[in-house]
mmCIF file of N, CA and C in Angstrom:
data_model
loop_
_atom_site.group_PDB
_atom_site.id
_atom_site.type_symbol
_atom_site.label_atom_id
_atom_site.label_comp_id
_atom_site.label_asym_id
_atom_site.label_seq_id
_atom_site.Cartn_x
_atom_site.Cartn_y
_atom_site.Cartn_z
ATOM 1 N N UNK E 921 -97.959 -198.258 -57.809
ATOM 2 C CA UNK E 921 -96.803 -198.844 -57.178
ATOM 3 C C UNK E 921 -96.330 -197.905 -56.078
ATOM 4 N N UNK E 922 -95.860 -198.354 -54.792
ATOM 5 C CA UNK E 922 -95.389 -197.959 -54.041
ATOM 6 C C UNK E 922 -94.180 -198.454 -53.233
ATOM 7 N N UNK E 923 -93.324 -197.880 -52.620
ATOM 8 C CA UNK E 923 -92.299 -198.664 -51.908
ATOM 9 C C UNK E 923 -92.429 -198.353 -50.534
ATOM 10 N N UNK E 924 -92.380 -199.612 -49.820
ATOM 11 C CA UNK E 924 -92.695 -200.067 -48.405
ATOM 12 C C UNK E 924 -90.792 -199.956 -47.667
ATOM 13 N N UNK E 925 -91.192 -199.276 -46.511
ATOM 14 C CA UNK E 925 -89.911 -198.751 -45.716
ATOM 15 C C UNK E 925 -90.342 -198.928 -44.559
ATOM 16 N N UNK E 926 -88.791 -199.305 -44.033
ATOM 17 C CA UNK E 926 -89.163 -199.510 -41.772
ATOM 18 C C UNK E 926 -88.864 -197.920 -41.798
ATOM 19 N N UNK E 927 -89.845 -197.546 -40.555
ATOM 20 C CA UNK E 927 -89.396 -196.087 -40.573
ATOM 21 C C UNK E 927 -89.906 -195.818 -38.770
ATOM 22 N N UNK E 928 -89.188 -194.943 -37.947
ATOM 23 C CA UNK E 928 -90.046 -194.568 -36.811
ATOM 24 C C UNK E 928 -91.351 -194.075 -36.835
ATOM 25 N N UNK E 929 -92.346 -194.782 -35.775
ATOM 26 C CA UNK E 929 -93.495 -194.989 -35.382
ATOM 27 C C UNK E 929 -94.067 -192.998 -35.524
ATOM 28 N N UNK E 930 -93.020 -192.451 -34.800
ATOM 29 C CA UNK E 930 -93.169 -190.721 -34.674
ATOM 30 C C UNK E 930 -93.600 -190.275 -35.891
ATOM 31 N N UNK E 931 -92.723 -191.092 -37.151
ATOM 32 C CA UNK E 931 -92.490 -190.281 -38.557
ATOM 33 C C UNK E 931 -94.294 -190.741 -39.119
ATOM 34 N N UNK E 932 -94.300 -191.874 -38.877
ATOM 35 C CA UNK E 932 -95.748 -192.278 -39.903
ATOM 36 C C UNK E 932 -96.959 -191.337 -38.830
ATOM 37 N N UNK E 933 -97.239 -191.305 -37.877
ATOM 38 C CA UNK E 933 -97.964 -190.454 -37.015
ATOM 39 C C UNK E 933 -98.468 -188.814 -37.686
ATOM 40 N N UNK E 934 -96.986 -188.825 -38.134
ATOM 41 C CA UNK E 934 -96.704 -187.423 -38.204
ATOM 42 C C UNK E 934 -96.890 -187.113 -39.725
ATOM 43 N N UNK E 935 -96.945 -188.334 -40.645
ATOM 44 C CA UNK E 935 -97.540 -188.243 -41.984
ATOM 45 C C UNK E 935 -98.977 -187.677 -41.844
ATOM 46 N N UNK E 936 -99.476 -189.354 -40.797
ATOM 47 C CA UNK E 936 -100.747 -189.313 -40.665
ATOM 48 C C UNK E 936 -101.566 -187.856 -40.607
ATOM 49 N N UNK E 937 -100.941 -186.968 -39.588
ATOM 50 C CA UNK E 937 -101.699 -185.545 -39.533
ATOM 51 C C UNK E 937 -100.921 -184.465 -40.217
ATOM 52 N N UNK E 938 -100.089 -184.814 -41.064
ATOM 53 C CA UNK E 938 -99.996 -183.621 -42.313
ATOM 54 C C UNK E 938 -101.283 -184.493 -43.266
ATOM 55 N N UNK E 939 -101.895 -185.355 -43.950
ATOM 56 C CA UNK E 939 -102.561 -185.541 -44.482
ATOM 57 C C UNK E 939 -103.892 -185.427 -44.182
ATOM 58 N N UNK E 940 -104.126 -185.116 -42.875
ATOM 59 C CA UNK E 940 -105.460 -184.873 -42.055
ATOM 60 C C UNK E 940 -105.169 -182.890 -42.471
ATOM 61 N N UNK E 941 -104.233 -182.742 -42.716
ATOM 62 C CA UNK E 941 -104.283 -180.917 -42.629
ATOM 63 C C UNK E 941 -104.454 -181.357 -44.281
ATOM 64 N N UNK E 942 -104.135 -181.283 -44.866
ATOM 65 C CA UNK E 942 -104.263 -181.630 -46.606
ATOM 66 C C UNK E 942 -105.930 -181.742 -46.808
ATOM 67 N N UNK E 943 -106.204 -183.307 -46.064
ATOM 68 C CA UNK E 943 -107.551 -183.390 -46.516
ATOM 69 C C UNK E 943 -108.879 -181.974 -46.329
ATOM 70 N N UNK E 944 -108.396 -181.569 -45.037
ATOM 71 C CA UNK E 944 -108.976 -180.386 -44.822
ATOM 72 C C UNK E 944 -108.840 -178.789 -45.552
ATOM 73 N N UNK E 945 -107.712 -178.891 -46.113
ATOM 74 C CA UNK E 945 -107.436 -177.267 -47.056
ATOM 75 C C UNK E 945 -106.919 -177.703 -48.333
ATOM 76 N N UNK E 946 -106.891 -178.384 -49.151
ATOM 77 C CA UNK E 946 -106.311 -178.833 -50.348
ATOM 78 C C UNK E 946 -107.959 -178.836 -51.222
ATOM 79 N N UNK E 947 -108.077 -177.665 -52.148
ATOM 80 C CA UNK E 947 -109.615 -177.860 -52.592
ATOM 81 C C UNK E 947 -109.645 -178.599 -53.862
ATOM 82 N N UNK E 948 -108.322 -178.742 -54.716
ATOM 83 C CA UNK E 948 -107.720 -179.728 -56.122
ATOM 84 C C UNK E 948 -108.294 -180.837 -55.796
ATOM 85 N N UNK E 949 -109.684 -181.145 -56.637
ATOM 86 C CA UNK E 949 -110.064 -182.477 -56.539
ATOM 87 C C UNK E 949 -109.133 -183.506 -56.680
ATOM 88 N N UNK E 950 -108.220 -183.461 -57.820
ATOM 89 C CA UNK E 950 -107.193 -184.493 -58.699
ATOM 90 C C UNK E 950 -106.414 -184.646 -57.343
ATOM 91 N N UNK E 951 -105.763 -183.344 -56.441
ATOM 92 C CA UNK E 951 -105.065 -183.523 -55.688
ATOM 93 C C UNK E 951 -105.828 -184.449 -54.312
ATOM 94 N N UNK E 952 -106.793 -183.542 -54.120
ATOM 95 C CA UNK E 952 -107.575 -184.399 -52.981
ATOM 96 C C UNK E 952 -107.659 -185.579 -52.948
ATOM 97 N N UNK E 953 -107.779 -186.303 -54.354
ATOM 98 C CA UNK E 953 -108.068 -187.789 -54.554
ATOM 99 C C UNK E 953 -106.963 -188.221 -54.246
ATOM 100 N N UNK E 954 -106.157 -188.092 -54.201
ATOM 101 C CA UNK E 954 -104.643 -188.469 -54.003
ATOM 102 C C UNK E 954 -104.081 -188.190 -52.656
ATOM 103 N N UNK E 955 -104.543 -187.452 -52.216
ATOM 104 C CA UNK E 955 -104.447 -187.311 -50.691
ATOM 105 C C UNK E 955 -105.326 -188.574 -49.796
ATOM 106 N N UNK E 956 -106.426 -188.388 -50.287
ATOM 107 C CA UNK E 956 -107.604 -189.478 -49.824
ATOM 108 C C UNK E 956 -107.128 -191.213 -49.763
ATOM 109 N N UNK E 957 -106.287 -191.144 -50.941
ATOM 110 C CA UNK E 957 -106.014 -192.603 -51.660
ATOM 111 C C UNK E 957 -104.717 -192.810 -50.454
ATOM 112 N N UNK E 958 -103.383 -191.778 -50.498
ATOM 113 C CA UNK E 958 -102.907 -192.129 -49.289
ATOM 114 C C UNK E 958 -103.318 -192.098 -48.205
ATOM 115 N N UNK E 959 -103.812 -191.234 -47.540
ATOM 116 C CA UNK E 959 -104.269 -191.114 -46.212
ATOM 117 C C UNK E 959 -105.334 -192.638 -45.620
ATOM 118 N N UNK E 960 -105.918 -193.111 -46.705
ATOM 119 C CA UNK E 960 -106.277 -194.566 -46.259
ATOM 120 C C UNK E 960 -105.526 -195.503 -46.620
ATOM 121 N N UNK E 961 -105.014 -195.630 -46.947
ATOM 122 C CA UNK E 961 -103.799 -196.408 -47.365
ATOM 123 C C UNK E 961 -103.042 -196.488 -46.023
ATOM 124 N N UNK E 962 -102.582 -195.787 -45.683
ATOM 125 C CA UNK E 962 -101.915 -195.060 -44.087
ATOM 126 C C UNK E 962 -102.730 -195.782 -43.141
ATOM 127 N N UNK E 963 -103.789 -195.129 -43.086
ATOM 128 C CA UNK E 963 -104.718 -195.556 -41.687
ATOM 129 C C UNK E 963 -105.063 -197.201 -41.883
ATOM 130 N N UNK E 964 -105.306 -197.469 -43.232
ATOM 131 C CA UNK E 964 -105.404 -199.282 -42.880
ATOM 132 C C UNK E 964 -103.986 -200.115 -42.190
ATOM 133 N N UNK E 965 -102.546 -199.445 -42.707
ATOM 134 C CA UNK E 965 -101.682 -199.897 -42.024
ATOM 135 C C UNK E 965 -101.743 -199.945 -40.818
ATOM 136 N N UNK E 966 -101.604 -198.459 -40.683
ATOM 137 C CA UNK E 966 -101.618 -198.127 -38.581
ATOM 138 C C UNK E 966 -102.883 -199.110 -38.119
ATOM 139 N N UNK E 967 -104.014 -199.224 -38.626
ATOM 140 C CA UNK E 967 -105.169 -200.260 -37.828
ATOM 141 C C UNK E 967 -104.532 -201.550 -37.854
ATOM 142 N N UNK E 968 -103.396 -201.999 -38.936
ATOM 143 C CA UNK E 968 -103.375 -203.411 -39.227
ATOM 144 C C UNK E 968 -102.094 -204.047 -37.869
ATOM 145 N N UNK E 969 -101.731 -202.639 -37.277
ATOM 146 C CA UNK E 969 -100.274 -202.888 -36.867
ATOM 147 C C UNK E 969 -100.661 -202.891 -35.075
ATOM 148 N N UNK E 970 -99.527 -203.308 -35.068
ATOM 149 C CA UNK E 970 -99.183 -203.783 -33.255
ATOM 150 C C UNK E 970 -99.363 -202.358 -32.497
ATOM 151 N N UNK E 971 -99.788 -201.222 -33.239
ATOM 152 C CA UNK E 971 -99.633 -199.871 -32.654
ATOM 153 C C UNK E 971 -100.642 -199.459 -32.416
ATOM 154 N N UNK E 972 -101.898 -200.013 -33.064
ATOM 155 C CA UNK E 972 -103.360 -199.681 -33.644
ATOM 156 C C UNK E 972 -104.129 -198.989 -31.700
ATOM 157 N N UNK E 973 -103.691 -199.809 -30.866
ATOM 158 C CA UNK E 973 -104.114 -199.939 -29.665
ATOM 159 C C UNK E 973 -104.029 -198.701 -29.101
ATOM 160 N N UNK E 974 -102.580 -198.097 -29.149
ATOM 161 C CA UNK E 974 -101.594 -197.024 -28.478
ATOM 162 C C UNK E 974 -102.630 -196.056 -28.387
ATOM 163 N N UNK E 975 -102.287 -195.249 -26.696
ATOM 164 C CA UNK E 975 -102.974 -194.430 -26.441
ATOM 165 C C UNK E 975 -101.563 -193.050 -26.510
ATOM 166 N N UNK E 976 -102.008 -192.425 -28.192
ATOM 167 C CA UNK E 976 -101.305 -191.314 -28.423
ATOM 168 C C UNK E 976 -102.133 -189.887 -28.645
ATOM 169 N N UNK E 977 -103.302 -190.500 -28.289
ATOM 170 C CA UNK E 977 -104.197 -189.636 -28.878
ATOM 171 C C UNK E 977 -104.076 -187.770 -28.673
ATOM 172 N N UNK E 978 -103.203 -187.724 -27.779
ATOM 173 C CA UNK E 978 -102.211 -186.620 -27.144
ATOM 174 C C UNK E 978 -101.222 -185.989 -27.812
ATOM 175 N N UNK E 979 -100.774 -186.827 -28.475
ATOM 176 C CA UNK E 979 -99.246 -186.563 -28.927
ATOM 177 C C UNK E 979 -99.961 -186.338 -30.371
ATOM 178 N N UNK E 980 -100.727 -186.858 -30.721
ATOM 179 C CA UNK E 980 -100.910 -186.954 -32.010
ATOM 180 C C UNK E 980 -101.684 -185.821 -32.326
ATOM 181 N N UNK E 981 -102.459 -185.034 -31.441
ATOM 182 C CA UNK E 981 -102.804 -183.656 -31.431
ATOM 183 C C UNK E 981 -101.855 -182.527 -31.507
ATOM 184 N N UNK E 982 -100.974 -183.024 -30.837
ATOM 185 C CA UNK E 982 -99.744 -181.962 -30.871
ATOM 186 C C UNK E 982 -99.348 -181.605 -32.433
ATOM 187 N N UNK E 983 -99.119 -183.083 -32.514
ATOM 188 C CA UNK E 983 -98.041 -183.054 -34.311
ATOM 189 C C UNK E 983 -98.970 -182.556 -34.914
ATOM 190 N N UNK E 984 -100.325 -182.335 -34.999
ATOM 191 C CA UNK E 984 -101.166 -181.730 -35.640
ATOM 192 C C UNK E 984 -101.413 -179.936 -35.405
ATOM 193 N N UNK E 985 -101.738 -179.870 -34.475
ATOM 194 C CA UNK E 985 -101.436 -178.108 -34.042
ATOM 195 C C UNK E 985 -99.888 -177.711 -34.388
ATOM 196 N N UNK E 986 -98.462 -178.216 -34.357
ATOM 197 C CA UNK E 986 -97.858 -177.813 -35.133
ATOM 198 C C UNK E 986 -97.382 -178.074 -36.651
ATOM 199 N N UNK E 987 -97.955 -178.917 -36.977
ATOM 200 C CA UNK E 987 -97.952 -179.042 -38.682
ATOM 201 C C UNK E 987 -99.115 -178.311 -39.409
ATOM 202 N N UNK E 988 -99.733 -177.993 -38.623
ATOM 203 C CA UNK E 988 -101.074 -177.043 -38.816
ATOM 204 C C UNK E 988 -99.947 -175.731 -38.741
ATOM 205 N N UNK E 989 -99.254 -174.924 -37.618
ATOM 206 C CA UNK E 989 -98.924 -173.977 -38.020
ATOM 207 C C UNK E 989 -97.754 -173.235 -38.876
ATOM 208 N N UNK E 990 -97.079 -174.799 -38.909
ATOM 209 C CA UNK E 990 -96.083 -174.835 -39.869
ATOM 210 C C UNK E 990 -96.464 -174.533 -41.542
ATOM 211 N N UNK E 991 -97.643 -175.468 -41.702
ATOM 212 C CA UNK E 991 -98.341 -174.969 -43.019
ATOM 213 C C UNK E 991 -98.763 -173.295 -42.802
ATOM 214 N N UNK E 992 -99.198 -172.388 -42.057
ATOM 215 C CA UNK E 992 -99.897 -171.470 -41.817
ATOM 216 C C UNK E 992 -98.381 -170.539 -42.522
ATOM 217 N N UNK E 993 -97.410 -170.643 -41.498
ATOM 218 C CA UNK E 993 -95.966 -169.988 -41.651
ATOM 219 C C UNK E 993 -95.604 -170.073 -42.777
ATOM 220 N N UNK E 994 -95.498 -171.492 -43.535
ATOM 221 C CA UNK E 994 -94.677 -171.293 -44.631
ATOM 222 C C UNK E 994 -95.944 -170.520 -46.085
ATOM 223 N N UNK E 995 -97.072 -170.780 -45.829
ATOM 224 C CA UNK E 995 -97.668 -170.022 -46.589
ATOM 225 C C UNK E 995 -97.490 -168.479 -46.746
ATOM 226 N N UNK E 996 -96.946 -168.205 -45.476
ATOM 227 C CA UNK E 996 -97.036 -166.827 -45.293
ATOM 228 C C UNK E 996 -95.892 -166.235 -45.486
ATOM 229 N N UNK E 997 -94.853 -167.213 -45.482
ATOM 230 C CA UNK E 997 -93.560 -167.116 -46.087
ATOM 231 C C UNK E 997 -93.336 -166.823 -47.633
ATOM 232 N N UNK E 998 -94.315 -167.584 -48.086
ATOM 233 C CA UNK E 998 -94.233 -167.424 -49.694
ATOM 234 C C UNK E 998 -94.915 -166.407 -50.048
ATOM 235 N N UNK E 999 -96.212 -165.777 -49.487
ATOM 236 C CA UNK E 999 -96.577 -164.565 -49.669
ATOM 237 C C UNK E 999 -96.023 -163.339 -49.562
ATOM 238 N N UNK E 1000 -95.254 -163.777 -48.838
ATOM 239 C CA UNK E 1000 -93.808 -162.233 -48.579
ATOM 240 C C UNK E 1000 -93.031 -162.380 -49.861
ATOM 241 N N UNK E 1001 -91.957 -163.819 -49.994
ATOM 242 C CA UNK E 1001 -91.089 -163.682 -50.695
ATOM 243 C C UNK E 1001 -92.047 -163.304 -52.350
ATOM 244 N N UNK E 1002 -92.828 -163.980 -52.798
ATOM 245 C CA UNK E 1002 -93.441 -163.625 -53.612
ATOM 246 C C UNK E 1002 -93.752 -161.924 -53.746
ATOM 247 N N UNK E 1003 -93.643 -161.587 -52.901
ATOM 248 C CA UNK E 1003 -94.131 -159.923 -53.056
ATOM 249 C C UNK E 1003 -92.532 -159.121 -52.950
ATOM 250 N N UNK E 1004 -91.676 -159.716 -52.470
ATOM 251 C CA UNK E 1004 -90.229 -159.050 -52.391
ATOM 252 C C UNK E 1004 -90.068 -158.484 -51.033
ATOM 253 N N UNK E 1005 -91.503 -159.267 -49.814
ATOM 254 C CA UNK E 1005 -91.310 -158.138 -48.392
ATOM 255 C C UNK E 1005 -90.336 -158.865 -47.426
ATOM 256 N N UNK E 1006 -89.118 -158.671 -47.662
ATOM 257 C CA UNK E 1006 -87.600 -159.613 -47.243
ATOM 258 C C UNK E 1006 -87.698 -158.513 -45.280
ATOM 259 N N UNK E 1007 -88.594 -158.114 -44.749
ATOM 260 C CA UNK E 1007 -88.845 -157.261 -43.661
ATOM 261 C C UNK E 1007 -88.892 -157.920 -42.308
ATOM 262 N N UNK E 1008 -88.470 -157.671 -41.464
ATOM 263 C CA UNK E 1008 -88.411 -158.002 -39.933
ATOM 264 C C UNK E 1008 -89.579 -159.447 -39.951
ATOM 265 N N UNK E 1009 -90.724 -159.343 -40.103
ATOM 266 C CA UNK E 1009 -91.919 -160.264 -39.937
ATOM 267 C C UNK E 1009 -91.358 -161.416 -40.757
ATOM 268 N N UNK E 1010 -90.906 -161.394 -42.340
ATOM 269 C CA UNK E 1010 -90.023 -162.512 -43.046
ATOM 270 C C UNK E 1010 -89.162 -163.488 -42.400
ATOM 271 N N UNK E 1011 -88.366 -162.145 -41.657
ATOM 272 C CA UNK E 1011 -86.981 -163.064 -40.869
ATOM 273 C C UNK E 1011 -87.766 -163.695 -39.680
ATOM 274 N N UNK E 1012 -88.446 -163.258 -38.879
ATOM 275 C CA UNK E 1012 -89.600 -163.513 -37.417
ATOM 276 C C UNK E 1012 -90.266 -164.988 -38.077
ATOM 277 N N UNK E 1013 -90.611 -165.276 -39.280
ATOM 278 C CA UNK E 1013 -91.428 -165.986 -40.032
ATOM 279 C C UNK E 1013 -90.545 -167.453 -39.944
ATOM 280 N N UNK E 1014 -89.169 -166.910 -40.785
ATOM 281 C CA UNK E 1014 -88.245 -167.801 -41.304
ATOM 282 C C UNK E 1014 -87.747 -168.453 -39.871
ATOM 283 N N UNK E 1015 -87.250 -167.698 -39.265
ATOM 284 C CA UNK E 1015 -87.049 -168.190 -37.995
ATOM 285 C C UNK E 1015 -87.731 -168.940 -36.905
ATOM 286 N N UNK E 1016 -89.313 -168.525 -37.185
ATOM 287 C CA UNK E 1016 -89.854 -170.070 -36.628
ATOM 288 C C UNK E 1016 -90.020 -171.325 -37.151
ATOM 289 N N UNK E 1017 -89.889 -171.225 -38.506
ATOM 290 C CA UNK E 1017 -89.841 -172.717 -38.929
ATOM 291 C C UNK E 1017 -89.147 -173.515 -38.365
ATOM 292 N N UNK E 1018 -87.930 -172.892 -38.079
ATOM 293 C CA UNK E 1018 -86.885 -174.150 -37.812
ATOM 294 C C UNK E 1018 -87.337 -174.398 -36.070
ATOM 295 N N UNK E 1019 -88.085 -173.101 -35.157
ATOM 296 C CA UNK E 1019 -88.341 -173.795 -33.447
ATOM 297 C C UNK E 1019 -89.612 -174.774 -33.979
ATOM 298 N N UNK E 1020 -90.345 -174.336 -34.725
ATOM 299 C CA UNK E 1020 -91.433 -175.366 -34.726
ATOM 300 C C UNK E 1020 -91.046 -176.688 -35.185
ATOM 301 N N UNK E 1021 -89.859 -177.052 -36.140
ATOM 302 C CA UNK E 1021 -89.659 -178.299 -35.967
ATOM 303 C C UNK E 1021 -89.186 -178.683 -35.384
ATOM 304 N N UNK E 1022 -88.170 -177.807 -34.319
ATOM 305 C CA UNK E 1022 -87.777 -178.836 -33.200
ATOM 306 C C UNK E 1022 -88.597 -179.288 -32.569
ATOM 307 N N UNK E 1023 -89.639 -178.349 -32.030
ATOM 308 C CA UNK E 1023 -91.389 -179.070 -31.496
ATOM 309 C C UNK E 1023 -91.678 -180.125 -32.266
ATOM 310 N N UNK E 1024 -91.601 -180.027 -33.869
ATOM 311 C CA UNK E 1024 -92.658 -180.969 -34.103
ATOM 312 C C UNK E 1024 -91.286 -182.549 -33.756
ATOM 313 N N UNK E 1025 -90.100 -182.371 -33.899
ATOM 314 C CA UNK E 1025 -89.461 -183.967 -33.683
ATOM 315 C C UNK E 1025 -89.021 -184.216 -32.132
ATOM 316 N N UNK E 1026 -89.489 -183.021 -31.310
ATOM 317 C CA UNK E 1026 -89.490 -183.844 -29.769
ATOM 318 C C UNK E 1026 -91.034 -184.301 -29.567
ATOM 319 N N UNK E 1027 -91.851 -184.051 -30.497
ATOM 320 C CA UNK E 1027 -93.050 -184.777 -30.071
ATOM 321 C C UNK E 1027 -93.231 -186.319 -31.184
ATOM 322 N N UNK E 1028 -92.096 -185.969 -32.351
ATOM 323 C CA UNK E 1028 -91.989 -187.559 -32.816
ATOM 324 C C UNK E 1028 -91.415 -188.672 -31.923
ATOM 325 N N UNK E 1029 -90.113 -187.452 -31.460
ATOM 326 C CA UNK E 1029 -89.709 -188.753 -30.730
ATOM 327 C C UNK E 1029 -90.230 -188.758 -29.418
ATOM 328 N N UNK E 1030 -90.840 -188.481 -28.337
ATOM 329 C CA UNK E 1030 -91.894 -188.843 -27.918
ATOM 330 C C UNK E 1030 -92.573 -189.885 -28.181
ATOM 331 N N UNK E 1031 -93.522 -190.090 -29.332
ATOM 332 C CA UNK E 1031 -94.199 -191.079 -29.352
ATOM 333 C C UNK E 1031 -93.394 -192.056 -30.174
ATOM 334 N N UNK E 1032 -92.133 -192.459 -30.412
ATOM 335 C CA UNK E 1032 -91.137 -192.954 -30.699
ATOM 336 C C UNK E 1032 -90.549 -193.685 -29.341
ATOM 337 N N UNK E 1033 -90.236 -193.247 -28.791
ATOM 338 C CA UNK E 1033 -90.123 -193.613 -27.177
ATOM 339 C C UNK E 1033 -91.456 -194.272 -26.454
ATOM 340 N N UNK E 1034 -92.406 -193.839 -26.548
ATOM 341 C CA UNK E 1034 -93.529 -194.245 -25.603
ATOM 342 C C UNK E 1034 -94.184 -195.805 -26.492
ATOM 343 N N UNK E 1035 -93.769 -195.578 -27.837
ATOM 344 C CA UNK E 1035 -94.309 -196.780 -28.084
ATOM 345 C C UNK E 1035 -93.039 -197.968 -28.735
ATOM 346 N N UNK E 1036 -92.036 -197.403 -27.894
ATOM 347 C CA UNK E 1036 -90.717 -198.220 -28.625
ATOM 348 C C UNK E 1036 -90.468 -198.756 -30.058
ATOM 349 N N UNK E 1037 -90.492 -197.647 -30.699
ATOM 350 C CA UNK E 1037 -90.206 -197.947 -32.156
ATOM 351 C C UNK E 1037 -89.036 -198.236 -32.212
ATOM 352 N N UNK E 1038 -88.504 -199.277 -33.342
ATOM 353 C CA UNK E 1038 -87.359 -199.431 -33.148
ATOM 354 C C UNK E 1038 -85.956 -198.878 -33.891
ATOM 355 N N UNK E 1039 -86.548 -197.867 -34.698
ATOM 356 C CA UNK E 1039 -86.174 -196.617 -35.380
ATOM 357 C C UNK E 1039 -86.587 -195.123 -34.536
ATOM 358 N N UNK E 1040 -85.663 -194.595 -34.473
ATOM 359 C CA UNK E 1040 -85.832 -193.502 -33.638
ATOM 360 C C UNK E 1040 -84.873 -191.792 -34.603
ATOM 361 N N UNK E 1041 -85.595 -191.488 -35.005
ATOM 362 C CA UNK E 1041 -84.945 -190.434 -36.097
ATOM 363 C C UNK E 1041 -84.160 -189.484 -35.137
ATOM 364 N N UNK E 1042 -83.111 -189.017 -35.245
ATOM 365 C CA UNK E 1042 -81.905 -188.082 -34.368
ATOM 366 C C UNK E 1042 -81.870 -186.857 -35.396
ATOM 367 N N UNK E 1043 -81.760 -185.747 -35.057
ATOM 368 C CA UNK E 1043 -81.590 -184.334 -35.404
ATOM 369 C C UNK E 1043 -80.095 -183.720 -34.500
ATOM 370 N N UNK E 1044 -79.543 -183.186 -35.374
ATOM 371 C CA UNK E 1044 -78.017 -182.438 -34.890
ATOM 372 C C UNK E 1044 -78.085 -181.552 -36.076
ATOM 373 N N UNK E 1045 -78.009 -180.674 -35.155
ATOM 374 C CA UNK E 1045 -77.698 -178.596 -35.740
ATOM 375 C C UNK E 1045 -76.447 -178.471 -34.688
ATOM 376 N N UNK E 1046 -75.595 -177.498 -35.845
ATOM 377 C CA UNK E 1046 -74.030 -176.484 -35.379
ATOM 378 C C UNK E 1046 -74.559 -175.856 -34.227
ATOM 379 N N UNK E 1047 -74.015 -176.169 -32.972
ATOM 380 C CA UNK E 1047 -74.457 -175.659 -31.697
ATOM 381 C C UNK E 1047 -75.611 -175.816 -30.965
ATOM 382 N N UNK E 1048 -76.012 -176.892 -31.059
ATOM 383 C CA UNK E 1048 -77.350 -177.513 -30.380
ATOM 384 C C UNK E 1048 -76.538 -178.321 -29.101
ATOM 385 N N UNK E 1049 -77.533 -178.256 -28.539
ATOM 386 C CA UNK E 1049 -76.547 -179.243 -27.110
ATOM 387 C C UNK E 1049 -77.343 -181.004 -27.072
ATOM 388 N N UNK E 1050 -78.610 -180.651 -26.180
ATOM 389 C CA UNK E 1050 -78.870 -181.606 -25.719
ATOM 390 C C UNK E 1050 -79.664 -182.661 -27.007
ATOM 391 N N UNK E 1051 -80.524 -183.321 -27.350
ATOM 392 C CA UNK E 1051 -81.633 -184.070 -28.554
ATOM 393 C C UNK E 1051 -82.739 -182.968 -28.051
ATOM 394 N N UNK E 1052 -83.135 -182.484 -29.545
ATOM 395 C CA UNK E 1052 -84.570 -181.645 -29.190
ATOM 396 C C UNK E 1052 -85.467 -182.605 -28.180
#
């Protein structure tokens, strides 16, 4: 069983290639299978849909090189805190998570915009000015 949601075009994209980074480093068969089972599940939608056409093939590299290094960071995050090394590189660490997601949701909404989804996800942080 699963539950079906309207959601921006950016957000399912952006599933799509965290599960392309999964299928590739996740070695848990049990888990893999389960990655596999969504990740086509996913891609028969996106083929079945009015989007299937869209030339994102750009954007969709992006969300991938940074959800690729977002996984890299937070791994490396837990290898510190796990060891107790709370040190300059930790905070350097911690602190890019949050620029890399502003990267990764100006390139959702990007392809949120380019393919007029009609959900468009908004981000507001204490002292941010303009939309990432």
């Amino acid at each position: 069983m699963s539950i079906e949601t309207p959601l921006p075009v950016g957000d399912f994209i952006d599933r799509l290639t965290i599960l392309d980074i999964k299928s590739e480093r996740v070695d848990d068969p049990v888990k893999l299978r389960n990655i596999e089972h969504e990740r086509a599940a996913l891609r028969q939608i996106w083929s079945d849909s009015a989007y299937s056409g869209a030339s994102i093939e750009g954007e969709q590299r992006e969300l991938k090189l940074v959800n690729a290094e977002l996984w890299e960071v937070e791994d490396r995050i837990r290898i510190k805190e796990r060891r107790g090394e709370f040190d300059r590189e930790f905070i350097a660490l911690a602190r890019s998570v949050y620029r890399l997601n502003d990267r990764r949701a100006r390139v959702k909404r990007a392809i949120n915009l380019k393919l007029g989804s009609d959900l468009i996800e908004e981000k507001s942080y204490h002292g941010q000015g303009a939309s990432p």
